Coordinates of C-alpha atoms and ligand atoms in Angstrom, one line a residue:
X1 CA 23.4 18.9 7.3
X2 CA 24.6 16.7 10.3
X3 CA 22.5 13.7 9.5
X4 CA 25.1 10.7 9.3
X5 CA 24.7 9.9 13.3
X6 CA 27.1 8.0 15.7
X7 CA 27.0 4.9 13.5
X8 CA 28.3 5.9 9.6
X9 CA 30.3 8.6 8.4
X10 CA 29.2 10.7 6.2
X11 CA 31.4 9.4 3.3
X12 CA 30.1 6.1 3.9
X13 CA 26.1 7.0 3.8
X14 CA 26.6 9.4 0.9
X15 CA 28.3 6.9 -1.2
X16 CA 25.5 4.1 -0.9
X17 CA 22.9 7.2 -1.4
X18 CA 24.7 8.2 -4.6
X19 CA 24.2 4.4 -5.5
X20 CA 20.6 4.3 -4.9
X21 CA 19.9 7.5 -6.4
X22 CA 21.0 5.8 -9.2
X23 CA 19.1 2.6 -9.2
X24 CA 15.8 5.4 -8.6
X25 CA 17.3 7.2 -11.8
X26 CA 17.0 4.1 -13.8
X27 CA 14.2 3.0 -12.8
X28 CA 12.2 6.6 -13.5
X29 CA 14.0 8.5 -16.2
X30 CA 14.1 12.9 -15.8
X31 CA 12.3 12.4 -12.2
X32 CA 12.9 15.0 -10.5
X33 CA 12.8 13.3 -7.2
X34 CA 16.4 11.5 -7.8
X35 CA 18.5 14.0 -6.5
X36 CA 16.6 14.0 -3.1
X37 CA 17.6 10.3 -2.7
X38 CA 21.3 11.2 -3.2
X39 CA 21.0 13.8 -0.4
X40 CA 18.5 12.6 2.2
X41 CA 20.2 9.8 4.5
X42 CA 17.5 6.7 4.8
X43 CA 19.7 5.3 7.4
X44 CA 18.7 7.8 9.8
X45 CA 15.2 6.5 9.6
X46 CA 15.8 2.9 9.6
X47 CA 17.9 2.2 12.4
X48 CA 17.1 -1.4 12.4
X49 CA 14.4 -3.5 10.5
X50 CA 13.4 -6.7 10.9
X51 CA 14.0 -10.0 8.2
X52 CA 12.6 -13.4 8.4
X53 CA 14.9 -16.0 8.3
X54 CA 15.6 -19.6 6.9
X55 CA 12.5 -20.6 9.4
X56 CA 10.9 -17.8 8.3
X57 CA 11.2 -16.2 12.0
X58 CA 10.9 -12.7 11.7
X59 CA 14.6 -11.1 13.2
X60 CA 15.7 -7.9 14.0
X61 CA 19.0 -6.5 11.5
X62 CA 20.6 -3.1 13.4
X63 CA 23.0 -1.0 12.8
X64 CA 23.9 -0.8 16.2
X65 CA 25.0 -4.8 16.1
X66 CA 28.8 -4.6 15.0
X67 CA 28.2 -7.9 13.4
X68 CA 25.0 -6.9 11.3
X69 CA 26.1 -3.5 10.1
X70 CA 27.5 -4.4 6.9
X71 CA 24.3 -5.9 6.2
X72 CA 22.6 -3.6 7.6
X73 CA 23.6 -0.5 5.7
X74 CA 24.0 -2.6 2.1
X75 CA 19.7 -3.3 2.4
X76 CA 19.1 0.4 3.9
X77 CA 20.2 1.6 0.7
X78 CA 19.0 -1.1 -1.3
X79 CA 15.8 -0.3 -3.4
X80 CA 13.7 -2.5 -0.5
X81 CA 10.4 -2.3 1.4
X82 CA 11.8 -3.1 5.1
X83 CA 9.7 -3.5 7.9
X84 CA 10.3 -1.8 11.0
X85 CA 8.0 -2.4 13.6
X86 CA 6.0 -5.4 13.8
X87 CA 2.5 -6.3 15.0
X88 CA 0.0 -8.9 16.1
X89 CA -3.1 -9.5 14.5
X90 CA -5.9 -9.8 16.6
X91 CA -4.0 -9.5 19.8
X92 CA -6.4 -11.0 22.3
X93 CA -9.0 -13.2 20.5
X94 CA -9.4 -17.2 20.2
X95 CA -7.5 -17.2 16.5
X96 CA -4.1 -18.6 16.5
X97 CA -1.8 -15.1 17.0
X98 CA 0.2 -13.6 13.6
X99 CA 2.9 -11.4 13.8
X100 CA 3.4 -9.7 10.7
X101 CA 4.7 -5.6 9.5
X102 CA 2.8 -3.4 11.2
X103 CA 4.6 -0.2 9.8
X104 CA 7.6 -0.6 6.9
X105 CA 10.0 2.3 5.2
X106 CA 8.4 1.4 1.8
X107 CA 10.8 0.2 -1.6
X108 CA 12.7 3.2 -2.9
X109 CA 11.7 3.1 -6.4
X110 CA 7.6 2.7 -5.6
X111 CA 8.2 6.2 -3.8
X112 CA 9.9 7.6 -6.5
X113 CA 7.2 6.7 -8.5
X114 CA 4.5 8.0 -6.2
X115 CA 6.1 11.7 -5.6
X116 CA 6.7 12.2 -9.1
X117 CA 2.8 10.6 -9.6
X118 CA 1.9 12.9 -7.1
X119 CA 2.9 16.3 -9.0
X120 CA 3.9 18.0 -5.9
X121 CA 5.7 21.5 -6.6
X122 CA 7.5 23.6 -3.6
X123 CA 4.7 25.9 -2.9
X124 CA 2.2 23.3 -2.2
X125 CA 1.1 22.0 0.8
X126 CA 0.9 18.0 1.2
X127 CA -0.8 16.0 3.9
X128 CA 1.1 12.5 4.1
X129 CA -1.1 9.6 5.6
X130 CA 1.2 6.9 6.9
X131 CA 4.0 8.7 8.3
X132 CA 6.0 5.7 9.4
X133 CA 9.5 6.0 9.7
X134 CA 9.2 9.4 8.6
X135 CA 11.5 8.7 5.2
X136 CA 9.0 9.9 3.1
X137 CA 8.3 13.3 5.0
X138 CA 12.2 13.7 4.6
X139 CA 12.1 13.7 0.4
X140 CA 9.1 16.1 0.8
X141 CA 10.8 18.5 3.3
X142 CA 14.0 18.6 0.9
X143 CA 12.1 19.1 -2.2
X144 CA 9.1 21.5 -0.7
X145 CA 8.5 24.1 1.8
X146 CA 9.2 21.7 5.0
X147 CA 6.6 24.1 6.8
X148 CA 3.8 23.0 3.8
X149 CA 4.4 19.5 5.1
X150 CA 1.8 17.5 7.2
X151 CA 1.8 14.1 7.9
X152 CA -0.1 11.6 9.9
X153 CA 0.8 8.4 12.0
X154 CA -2.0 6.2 14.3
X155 CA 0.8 5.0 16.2
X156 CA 2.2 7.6 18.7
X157 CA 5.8 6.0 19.1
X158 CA 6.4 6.4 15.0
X159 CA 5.3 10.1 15.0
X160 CA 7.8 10.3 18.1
X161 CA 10.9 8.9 16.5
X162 CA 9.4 10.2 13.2
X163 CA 9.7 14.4 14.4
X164 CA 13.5 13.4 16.1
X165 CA 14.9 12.0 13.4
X166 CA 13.4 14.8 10.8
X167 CA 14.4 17.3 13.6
X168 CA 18.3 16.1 13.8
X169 CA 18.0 16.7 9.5
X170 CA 17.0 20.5 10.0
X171 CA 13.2 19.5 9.3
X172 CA 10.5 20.9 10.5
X173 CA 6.9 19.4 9.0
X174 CA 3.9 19.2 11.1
X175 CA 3.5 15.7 12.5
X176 CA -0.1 14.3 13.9
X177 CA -0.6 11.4 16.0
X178 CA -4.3 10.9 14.1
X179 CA -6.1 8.2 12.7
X180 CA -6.0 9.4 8.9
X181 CA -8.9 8.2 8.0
X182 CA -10.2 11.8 9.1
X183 CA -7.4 13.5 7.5
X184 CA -6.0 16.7 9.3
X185 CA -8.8 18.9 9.5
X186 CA -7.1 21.9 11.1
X187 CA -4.4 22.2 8.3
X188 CA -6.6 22.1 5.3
X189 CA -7.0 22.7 2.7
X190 CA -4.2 20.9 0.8
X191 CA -2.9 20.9 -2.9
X192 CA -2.2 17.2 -2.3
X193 CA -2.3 14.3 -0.4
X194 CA -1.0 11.2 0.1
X195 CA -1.4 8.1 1.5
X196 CA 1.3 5.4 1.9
X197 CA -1.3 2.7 3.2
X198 CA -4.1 0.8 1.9
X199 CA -7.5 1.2 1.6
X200 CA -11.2 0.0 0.6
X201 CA -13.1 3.2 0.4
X202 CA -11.8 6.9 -0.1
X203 CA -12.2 8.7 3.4
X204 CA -14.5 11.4 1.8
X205 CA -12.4 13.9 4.4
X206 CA -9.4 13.8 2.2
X207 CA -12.0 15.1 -0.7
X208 CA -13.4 17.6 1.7
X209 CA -9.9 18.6 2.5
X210 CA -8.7 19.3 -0.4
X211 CA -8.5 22.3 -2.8
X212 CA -10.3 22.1 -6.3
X213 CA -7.8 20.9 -8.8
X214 CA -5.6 19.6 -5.9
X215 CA -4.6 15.5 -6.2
X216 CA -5.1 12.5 -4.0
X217 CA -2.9 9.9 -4.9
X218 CA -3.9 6.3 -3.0
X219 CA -3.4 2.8 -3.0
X220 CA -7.3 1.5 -3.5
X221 CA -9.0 -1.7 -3.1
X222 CA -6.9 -2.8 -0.3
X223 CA -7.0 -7.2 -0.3
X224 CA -3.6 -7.3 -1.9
X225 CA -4.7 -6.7 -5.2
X226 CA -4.8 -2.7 -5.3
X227 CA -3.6 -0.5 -7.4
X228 CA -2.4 3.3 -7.2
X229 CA -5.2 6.1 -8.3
X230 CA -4.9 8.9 -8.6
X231 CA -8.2 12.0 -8.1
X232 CA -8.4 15.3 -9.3
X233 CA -11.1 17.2 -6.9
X234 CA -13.7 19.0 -8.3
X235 CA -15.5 22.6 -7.5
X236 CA -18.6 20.3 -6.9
X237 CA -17.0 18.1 -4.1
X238 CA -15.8 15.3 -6.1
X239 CA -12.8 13.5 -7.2
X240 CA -12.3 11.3 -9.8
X241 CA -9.1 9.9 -11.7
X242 CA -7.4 6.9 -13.6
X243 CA -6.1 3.9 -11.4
X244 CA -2.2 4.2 -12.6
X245 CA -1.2 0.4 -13.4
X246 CA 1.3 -0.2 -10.7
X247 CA 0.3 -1.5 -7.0
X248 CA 1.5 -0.3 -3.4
X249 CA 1.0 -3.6 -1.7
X250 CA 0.7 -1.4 1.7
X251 CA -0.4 -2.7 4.4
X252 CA -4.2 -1.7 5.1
X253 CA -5.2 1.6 7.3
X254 CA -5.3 0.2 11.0
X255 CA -8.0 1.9 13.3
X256 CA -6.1 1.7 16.5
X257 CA -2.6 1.7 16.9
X258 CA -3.0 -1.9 18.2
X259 CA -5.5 -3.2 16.7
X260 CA -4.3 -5.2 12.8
X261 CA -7.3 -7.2 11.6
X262 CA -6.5 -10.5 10.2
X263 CA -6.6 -10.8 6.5
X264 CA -8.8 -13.6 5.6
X265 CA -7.5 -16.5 5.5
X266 CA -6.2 -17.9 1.9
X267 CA -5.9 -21.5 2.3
X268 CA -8.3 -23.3 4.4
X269 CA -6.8 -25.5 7.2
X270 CA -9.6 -28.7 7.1
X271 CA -11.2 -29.5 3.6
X272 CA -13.3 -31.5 5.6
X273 CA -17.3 -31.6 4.9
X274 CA -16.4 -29.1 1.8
X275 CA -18.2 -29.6 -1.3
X276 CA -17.4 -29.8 -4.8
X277 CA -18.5 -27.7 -8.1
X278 CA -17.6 -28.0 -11.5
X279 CA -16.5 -24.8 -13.1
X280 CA -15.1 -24.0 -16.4
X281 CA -13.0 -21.1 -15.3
X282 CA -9.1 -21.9 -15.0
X283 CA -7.9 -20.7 -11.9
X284 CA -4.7 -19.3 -13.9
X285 CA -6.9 -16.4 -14.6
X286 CA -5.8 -14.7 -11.3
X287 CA -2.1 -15.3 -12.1
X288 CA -3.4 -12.2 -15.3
X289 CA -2.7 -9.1 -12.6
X290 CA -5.4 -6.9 -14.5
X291 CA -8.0 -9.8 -13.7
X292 CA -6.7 -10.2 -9.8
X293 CA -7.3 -6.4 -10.0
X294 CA -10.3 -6.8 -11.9
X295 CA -11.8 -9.3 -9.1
X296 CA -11.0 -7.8 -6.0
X297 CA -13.5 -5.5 -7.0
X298 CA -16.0 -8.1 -6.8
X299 CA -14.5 -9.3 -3.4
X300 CA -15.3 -6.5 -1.8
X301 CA -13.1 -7.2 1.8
X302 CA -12.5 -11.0 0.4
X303 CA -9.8 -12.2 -0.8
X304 CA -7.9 -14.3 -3.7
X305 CA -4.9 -15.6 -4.2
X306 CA -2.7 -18.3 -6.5
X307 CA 0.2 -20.6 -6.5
X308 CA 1.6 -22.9 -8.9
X309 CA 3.1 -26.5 -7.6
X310 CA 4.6 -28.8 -10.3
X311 CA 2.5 -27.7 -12.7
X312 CA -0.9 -27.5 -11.4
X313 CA -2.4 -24.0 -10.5
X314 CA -4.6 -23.6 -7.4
X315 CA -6.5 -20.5 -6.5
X316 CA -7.8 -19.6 -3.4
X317 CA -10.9 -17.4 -3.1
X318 CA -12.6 -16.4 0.5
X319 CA -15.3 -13.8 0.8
X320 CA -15.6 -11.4 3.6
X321 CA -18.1 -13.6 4.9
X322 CA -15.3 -16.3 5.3
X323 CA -16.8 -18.5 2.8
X324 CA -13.8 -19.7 0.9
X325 CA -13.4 -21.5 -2.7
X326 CA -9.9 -23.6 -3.3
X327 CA -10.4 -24.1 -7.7
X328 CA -7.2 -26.7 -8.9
X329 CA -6.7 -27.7 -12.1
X330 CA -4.6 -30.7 -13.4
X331 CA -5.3 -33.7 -15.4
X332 CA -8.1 -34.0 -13.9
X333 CA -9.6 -31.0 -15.3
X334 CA -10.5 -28.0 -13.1
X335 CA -12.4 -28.9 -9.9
X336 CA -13.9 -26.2 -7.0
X337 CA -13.9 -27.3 -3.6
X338 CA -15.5 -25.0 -1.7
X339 CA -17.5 -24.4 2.3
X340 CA -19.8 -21.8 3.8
X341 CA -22.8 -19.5 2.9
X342 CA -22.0 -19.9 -0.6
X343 CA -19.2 -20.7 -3.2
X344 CA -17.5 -17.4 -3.8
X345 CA -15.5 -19.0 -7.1
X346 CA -19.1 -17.7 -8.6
X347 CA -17.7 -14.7 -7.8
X348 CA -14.3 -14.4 -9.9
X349 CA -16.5 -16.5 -12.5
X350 CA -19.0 -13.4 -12.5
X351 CA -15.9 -10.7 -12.4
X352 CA -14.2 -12.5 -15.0
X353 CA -17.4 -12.5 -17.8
X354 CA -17.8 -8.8 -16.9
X355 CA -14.0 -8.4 -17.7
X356 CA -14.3 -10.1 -20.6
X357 CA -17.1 -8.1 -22.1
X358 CA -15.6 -4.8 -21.5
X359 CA -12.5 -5.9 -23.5
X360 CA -9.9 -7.1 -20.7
X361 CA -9.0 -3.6 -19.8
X362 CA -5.9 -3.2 -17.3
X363 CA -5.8 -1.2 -14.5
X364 CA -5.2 2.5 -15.9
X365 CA -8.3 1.8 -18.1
X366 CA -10.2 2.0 -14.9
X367 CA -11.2 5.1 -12.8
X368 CA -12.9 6.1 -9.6
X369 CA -14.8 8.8 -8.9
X370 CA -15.8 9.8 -5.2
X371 CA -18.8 12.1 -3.9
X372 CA -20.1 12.8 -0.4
X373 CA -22.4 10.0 -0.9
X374 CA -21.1 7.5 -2.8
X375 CA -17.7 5.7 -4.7
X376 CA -17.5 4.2 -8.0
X377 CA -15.4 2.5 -10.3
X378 CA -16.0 3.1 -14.3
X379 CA -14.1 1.8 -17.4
X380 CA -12.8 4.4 -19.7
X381 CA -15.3 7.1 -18.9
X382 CA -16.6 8.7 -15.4
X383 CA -19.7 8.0 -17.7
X384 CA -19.4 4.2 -18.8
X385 CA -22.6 2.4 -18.5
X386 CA -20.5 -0.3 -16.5
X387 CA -20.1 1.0 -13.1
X388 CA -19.0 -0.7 -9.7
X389 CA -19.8 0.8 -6.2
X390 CA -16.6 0.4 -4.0
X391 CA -18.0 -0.4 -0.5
Ligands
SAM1 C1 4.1 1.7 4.6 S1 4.1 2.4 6.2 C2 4.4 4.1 5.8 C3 5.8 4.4 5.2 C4 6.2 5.8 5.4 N1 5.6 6.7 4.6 C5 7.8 5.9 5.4 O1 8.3 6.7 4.6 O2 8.4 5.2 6.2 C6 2.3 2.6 6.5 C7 2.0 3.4 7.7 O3 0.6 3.7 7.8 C8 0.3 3.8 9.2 N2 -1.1 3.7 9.4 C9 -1.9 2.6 9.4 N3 -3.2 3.0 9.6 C10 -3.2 4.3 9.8 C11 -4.2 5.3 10.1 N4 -5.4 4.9 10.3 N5 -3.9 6.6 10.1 C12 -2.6 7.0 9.9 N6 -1.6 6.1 9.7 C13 -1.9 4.8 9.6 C14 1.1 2.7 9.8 O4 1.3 2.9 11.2 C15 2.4 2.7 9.0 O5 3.4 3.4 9.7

């Protein structure tokens, strides 16, 4: 394999390799992805990324810069998320512009995690959704068939760096420049497929697109509070599966290649004309990650979000109608400010009493299930009496 390129020698790459393969070996004992870390060179895929700094300016870290490559090659093969190309959100409209990751080679260990998750075996064939940096693709190609391996990318530049830099490895998958939203029609069926972005609702194509008894593994309930699921698909069309108790944190599926829609906003710029509620609900309740989980449910698109300053917690809440909630407590007790249709701190109060009556169950104790017409969460059983549409 000539994969070390003009910048590393191949001593060099495989050593730090060997070295992350390790911290992927400790982190997921008798996986049988670790070895494919060891061998597959993640410096060829990131190239450069991009770190914010003291000011928190976003800069660019390349191995190409003699006086960055130190760095550079230590965080390649650290286990980090690095973000490698950047976008604006909203490009074009009134709001105040936001550059923030628009595509990332995601942390080393969460992949681990999500091929071994994903069950994948060398005969299968695997649609990818998010191809990115094309990292990912890589592990599959080494440990499958690379000609069983599809994945997808909105943006056309990734998919083209993506297929060069699998090419100069020997790979072959088949790479679409797709929104994958609509999967990959023309390649399916699939045993599996997965998707290393967020998202609100399961595209019913990646049901319709894959075999009975194949898996979808997914980041769902995108609003930074997801978690991984994982479906089994059915002879009758459906899917349906535990959520697995560890999030993704991707970044949400874009529908253009431009095009990022701002997150809501978490903390409200001007408290003025807001008004005031009493609550008996401590905002801590969102620092409980089950709960955060619990609620985004409820949020639908919204959002929620805490931080702790000497000693007093403050959550932020804002529904997709922007409405937003700021809930503090202190010595003052717990007070909601709150401005807009309504006060959407009803909302994690009502999330949290359901929570509470089905027992505080975490993540994994929670499922989905998908049909052509609808998607639904239950606790415990496809057949609870509790259910919640996701929409
Ligand atoms: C976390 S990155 C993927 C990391 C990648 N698997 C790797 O190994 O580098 C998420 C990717 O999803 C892509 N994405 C976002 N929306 C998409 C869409 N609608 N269809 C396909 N890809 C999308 C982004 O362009 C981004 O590259």
């Amino acid at each position: 394999m000539t994969s070390a390129g003009p910048l590393v020698t191949d001593t060099e790459w495989r050593a730090h390799a060997a070295a992350l393969a390790a911290t992927v070996a400790e982190a997921l004992a008798d996986s049988e992805w670790t070895q494919a870390f060891a061998v597959v060179p993640r410096h060829v895929f990131v190239p450069r990324f991009f770190r914010r700094d003291a000011a928190g300016e976003l800069v660019a870290i390349e191995g190409s810069n003699p006086a960055q490559r130190a760095q550079w090659l230590a965080e390649v093969y650290s286990d980090t998320a690095l973000t490698t190309q950047l976008g604006q959100i909203d490009p074009g409209s009134t709001l105040r512009p936001l550059t923030i990751s628009a595509s990332s080679s995601t942390q080393p260990t969460l992949m681990a995690r999500m091929l071994t998750d994903l069950d994948a075996h060398p005969s299968h064939r695997v649609l990818e959704i998010g191809t990115g940096t094309g990292y990912n693709a890589a592990l599959l190609c080494h440990r499958l068939h690379d000609g069983h391996v599809h994945s997808v990318d909105i943006h056309p530049d990734l998919i083209r760096t993506a297929q060069t830099r699998l090419a100069s490895l020997g790979y072959q998958p088949r790479l679409g420049c797709r929104d994958g939203a609509h999967g990959w029609v023309e390649h399916a069926p699939y045993d599996r497929i997965i998707a290393t972005c967020g998202i609100s609702t399961v595209p019913y194509a990646w049901v319709a697109q894959t075999r009975p008894g194949g898996l979808i593994l997914t980041e769902a309930l995108a609003g930074g509070h997801g978690m991984l699921a994982r479906l089994t698909v059915a002879t009758d069309g459906t899917a349906c599966g535990p959520f697995l108790n560890y999030p993704g944190l991707f970044m949400a599926l874009r529908r253009t290649p431009h095009r990022i829609t701002r997150p809501a906003e978490l903390i409200p710029e001007q408290l003025h004309g807001a008004r005031h509620a009493p609550t008996t609900l401590d905002p801590a309740v969102l620092a409980e990650p089950a709960f955060a989980f619990f609620c985004q449910l409820h949020l639908g698109s919204g959002r929620s979000h805490h931080y702790v300053v000497e000693g007093t917690t403050t959550a932020t809440v804002v529904a997709p109608d922007g409405s937003w909630a700021q809930t503090t407590s202190g010595t003052h007790g717990v007070l909601v400010t709150f401005d807009g249709t309504h006060n959407p701190w009803h909302t994690v109060e009502t999330a949290h009493h359901i929570w509470t009556q089905l027992g505080r169950p975490p993540p994994c104790a929670l499922g989905l299930t998908v049909t052509p017409h609808t998607q639904y969460v239950w606790c415990q059983h496809p057949d609870s009496t509790w259910t919640h549409p996701l929409t």
